PDB file of C-alpha atoms in Angstrom:
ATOM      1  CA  UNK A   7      -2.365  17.651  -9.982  1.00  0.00           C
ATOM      2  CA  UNK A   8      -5.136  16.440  -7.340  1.00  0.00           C
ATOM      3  CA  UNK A   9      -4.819  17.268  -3.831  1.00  0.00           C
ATOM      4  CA  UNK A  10      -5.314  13.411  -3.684  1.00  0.00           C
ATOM      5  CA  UNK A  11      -3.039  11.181  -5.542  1.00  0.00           C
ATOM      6  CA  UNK A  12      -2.487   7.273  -5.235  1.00  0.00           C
ATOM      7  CA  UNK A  13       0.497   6.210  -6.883  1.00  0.00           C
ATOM      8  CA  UNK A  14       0.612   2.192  -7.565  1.00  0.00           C
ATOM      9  CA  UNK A  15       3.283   0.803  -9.088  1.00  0.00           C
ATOM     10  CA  UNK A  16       5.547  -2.480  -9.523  1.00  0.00           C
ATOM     11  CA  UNK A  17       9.632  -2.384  -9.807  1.00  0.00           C
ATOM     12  CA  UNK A  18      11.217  -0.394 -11.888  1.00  0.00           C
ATOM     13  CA  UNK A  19       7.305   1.507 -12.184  1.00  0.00           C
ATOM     14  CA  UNK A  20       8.511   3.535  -9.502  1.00  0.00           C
ATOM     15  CA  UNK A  21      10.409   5.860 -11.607  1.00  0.00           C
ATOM     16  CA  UNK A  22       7.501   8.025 -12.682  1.00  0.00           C
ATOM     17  CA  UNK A  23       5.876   7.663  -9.918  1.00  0.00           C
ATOM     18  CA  UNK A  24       8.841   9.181  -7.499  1.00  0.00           C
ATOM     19  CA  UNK A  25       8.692  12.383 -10.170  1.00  0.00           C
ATOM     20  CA  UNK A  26       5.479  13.131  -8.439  1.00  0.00           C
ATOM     21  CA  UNK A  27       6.819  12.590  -5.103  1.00  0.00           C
ATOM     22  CA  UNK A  28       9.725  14.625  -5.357  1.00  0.00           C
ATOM     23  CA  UNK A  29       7.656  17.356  -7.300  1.00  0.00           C
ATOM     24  CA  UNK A  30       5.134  17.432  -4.447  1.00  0.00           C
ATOM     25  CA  UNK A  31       8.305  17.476  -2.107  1.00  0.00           C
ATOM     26  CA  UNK A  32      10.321  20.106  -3.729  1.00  0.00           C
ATOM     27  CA  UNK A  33       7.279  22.676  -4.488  1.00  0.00           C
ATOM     28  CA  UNK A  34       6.682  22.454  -0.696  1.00  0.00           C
ATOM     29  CA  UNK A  35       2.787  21.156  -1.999  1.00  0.00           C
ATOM     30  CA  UNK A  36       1.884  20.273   1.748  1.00  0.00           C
ATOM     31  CA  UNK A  37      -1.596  20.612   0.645  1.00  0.00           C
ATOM     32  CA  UNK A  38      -1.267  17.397  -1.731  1.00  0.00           C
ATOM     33  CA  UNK A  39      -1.750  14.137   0.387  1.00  0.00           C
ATOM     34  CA  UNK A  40      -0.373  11.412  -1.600  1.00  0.00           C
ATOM     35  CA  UNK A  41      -0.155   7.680  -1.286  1.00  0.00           C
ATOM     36  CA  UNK A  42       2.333   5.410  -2.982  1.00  0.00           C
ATOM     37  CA  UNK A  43       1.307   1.522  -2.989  1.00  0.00           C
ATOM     38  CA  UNK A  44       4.989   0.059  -4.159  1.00  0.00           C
ATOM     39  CA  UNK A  45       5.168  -3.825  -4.713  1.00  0.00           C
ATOM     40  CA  UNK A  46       8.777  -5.789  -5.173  1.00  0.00           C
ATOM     41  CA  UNK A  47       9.678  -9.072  -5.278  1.00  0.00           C
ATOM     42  CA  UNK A  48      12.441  -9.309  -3.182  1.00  0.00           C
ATOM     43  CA  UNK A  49      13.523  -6.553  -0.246  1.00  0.00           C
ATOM     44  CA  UNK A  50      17.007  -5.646  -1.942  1.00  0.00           C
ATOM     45  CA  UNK A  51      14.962  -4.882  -4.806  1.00  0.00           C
ATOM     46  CA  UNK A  52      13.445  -1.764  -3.181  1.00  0.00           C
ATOM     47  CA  UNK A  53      14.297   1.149  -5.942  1.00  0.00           C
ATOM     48  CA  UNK A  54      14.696   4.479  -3.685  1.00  0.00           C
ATOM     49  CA  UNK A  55      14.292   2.327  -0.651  1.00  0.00           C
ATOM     50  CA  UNK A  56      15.880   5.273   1.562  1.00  0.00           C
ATOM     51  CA  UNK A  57      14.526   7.885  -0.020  1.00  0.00           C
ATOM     52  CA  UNK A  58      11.531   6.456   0.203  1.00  0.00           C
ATOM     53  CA  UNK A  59      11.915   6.381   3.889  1.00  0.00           C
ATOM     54  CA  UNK A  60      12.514   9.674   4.279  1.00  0.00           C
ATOM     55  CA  UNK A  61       9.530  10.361   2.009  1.00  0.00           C
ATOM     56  CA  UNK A  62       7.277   8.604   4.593  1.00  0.00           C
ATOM     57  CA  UNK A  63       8.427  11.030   7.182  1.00  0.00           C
ATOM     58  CA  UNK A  64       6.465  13.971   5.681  1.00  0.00           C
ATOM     59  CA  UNK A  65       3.078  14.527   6.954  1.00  0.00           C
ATOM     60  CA  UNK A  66       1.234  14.471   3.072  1.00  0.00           C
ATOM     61  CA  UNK A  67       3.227  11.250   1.986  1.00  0.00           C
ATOM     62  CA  UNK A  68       2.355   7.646   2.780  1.00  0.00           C
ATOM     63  CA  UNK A  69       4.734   5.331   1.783  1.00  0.00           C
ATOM     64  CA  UNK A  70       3.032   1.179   1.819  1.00  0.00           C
ATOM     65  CA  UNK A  71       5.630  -1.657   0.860  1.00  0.00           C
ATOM     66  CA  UNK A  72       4.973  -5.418  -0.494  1.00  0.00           C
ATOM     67  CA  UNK A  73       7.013  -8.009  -0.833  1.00  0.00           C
ATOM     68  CA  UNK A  74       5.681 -11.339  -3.237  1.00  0.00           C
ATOM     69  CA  UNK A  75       8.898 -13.180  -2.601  1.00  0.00           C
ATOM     70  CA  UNK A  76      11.912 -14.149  -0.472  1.00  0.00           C
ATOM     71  CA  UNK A  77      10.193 -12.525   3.200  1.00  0.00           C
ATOM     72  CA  UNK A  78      13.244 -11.251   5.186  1.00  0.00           C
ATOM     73  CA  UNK A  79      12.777 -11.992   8.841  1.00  0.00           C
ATOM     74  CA  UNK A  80      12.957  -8.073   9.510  1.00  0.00           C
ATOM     75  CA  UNK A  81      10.425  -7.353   7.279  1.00  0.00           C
ATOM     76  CA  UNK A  82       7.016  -5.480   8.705  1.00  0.00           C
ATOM     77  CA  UNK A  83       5.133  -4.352   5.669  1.00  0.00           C
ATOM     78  CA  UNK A  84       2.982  -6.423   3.569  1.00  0.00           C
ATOM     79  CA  UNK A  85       3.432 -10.012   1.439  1.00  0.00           C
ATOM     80  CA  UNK A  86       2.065 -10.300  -1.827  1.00  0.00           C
ATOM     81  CA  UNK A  87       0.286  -8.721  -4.252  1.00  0.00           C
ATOM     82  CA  UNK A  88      -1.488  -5.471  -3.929  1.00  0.00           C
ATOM     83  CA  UNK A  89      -4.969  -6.309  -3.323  1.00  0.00           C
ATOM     84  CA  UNK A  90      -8.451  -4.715  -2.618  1.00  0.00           C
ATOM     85  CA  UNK A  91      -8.527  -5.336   1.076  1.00  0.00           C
ATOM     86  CA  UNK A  92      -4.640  -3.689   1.014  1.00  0.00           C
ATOM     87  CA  UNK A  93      -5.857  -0.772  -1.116  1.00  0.00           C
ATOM     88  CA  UNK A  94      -9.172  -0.557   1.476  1.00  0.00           C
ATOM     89  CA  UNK A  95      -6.668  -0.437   4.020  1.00  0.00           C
ATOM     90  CA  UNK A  96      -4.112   2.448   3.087  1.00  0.00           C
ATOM     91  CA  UNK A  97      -6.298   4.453   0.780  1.00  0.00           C
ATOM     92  CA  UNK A  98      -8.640   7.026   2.384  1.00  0.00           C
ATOM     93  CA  UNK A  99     -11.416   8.834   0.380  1.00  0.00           C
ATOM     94  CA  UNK A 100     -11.218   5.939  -2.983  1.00  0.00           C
ATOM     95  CA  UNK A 101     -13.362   7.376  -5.131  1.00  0.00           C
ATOM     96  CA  UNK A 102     -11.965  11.195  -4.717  1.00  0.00           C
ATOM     97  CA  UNK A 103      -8.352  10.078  -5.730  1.00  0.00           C
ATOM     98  CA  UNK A 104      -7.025  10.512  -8.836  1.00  0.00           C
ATOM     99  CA  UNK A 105      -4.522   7.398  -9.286  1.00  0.00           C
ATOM    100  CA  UNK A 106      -1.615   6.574 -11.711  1.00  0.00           C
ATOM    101  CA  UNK A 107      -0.158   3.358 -12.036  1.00  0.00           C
ATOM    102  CA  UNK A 108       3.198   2.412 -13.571  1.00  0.00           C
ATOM    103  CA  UNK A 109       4.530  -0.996 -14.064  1.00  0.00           C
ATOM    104  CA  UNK A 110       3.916  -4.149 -16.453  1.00  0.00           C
ATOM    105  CA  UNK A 111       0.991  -4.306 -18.216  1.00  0.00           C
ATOM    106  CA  UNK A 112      -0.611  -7.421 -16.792  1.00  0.00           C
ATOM    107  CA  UNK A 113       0.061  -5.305 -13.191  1.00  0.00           C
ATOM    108  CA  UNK A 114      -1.276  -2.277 -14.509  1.00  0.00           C
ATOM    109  CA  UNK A 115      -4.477  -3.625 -15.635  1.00  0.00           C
ATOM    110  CA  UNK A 116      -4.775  -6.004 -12.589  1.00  0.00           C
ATOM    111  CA  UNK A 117      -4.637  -2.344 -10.602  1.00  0.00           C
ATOM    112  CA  UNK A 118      -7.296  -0.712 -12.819  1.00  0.00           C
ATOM    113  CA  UNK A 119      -9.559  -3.392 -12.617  1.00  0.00           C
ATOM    114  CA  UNK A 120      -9.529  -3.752  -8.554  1.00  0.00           C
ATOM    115  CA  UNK A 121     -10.139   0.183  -8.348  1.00  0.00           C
ATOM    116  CA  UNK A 122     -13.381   0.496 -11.251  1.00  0.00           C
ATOM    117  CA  UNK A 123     -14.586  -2.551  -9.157  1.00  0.00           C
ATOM    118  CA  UNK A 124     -13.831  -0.377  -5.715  1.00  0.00           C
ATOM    119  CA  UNK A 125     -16.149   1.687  -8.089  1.00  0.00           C
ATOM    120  CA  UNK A 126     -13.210   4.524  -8.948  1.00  0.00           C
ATOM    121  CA  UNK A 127     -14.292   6.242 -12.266  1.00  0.00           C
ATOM    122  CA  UNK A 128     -12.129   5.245 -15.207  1.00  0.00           C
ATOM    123  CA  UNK A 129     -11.397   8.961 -15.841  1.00  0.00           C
ATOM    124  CA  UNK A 130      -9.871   8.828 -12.506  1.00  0.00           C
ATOM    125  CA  UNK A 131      -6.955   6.466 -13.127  1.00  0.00           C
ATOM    126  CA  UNK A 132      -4.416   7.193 -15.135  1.00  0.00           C
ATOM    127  CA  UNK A 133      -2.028   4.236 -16.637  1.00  0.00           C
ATOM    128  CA  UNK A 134       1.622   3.615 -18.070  1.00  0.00           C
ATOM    129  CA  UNK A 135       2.424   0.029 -18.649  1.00  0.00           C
ATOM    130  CA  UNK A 136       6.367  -1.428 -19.530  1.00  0.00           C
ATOM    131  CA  UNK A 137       7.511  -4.309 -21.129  1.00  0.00           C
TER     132      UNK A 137
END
């Protein structure tokens, strides 16, 4: 593993991706700074929405939410779909990362494409699409 990871993913992608997080959790790797980029459609559809929160609470994990649809009044994290200026945002270093994105493939390659056009080496992203 990098001491730099980006996790993207969409829905039910999470599952992989919150592996990592618990592995980097668990193995105490407070060395590993890690960001997870997590888009949902709706709020209740948050998989590991608590853990998640208590995730966010360690000093090497960064936890970013989207929402594309159905905006709860409450809600303080982004709307729509993960984008370059988002990923400019929330993701320090780009081009030292090594990323892995889970979720549909029309997502996934959306991802890939933004981040080799942020100029992020294809050798740097790592990819697992779902149907």
């Amino acid at each position: 593993m990098s001491k730099s990871i980006v996790l993207i993913g969409a829905g039910s992608g999470i599952v992989p991706l919150m592996c990592m997080l618990r592995f980097i959790k668990s193995a105490q790797l407070w060395d590993v700074s890690a960001v997870l980029l997590y888009s949902n459609t709706h709020y209740e559809e948050i998989i590991y929405r608590e853990e998640l929160d208590k995730l966010s609470e360690l000093p090497n994990i960064k936890v970013v939410h989207t929402l594309t649809r159905e905006i709860p009044e409450h809600w303080k994290g982004y709307t729509g779909r993960i984008n370059k200026d988002m990923i400019l945002k929330e993701v320090p270093n780009l081009r030292d990362n090594l990323y892995y994105l889970c979720g549909p493939p029309a997502f996934v390659d959306d991802m890939a494409s933004i981040l080799e056009g942020l100029g992020v080496e294809k050798d740097r992203i790592k990819k697992e699409k779902y149907d």
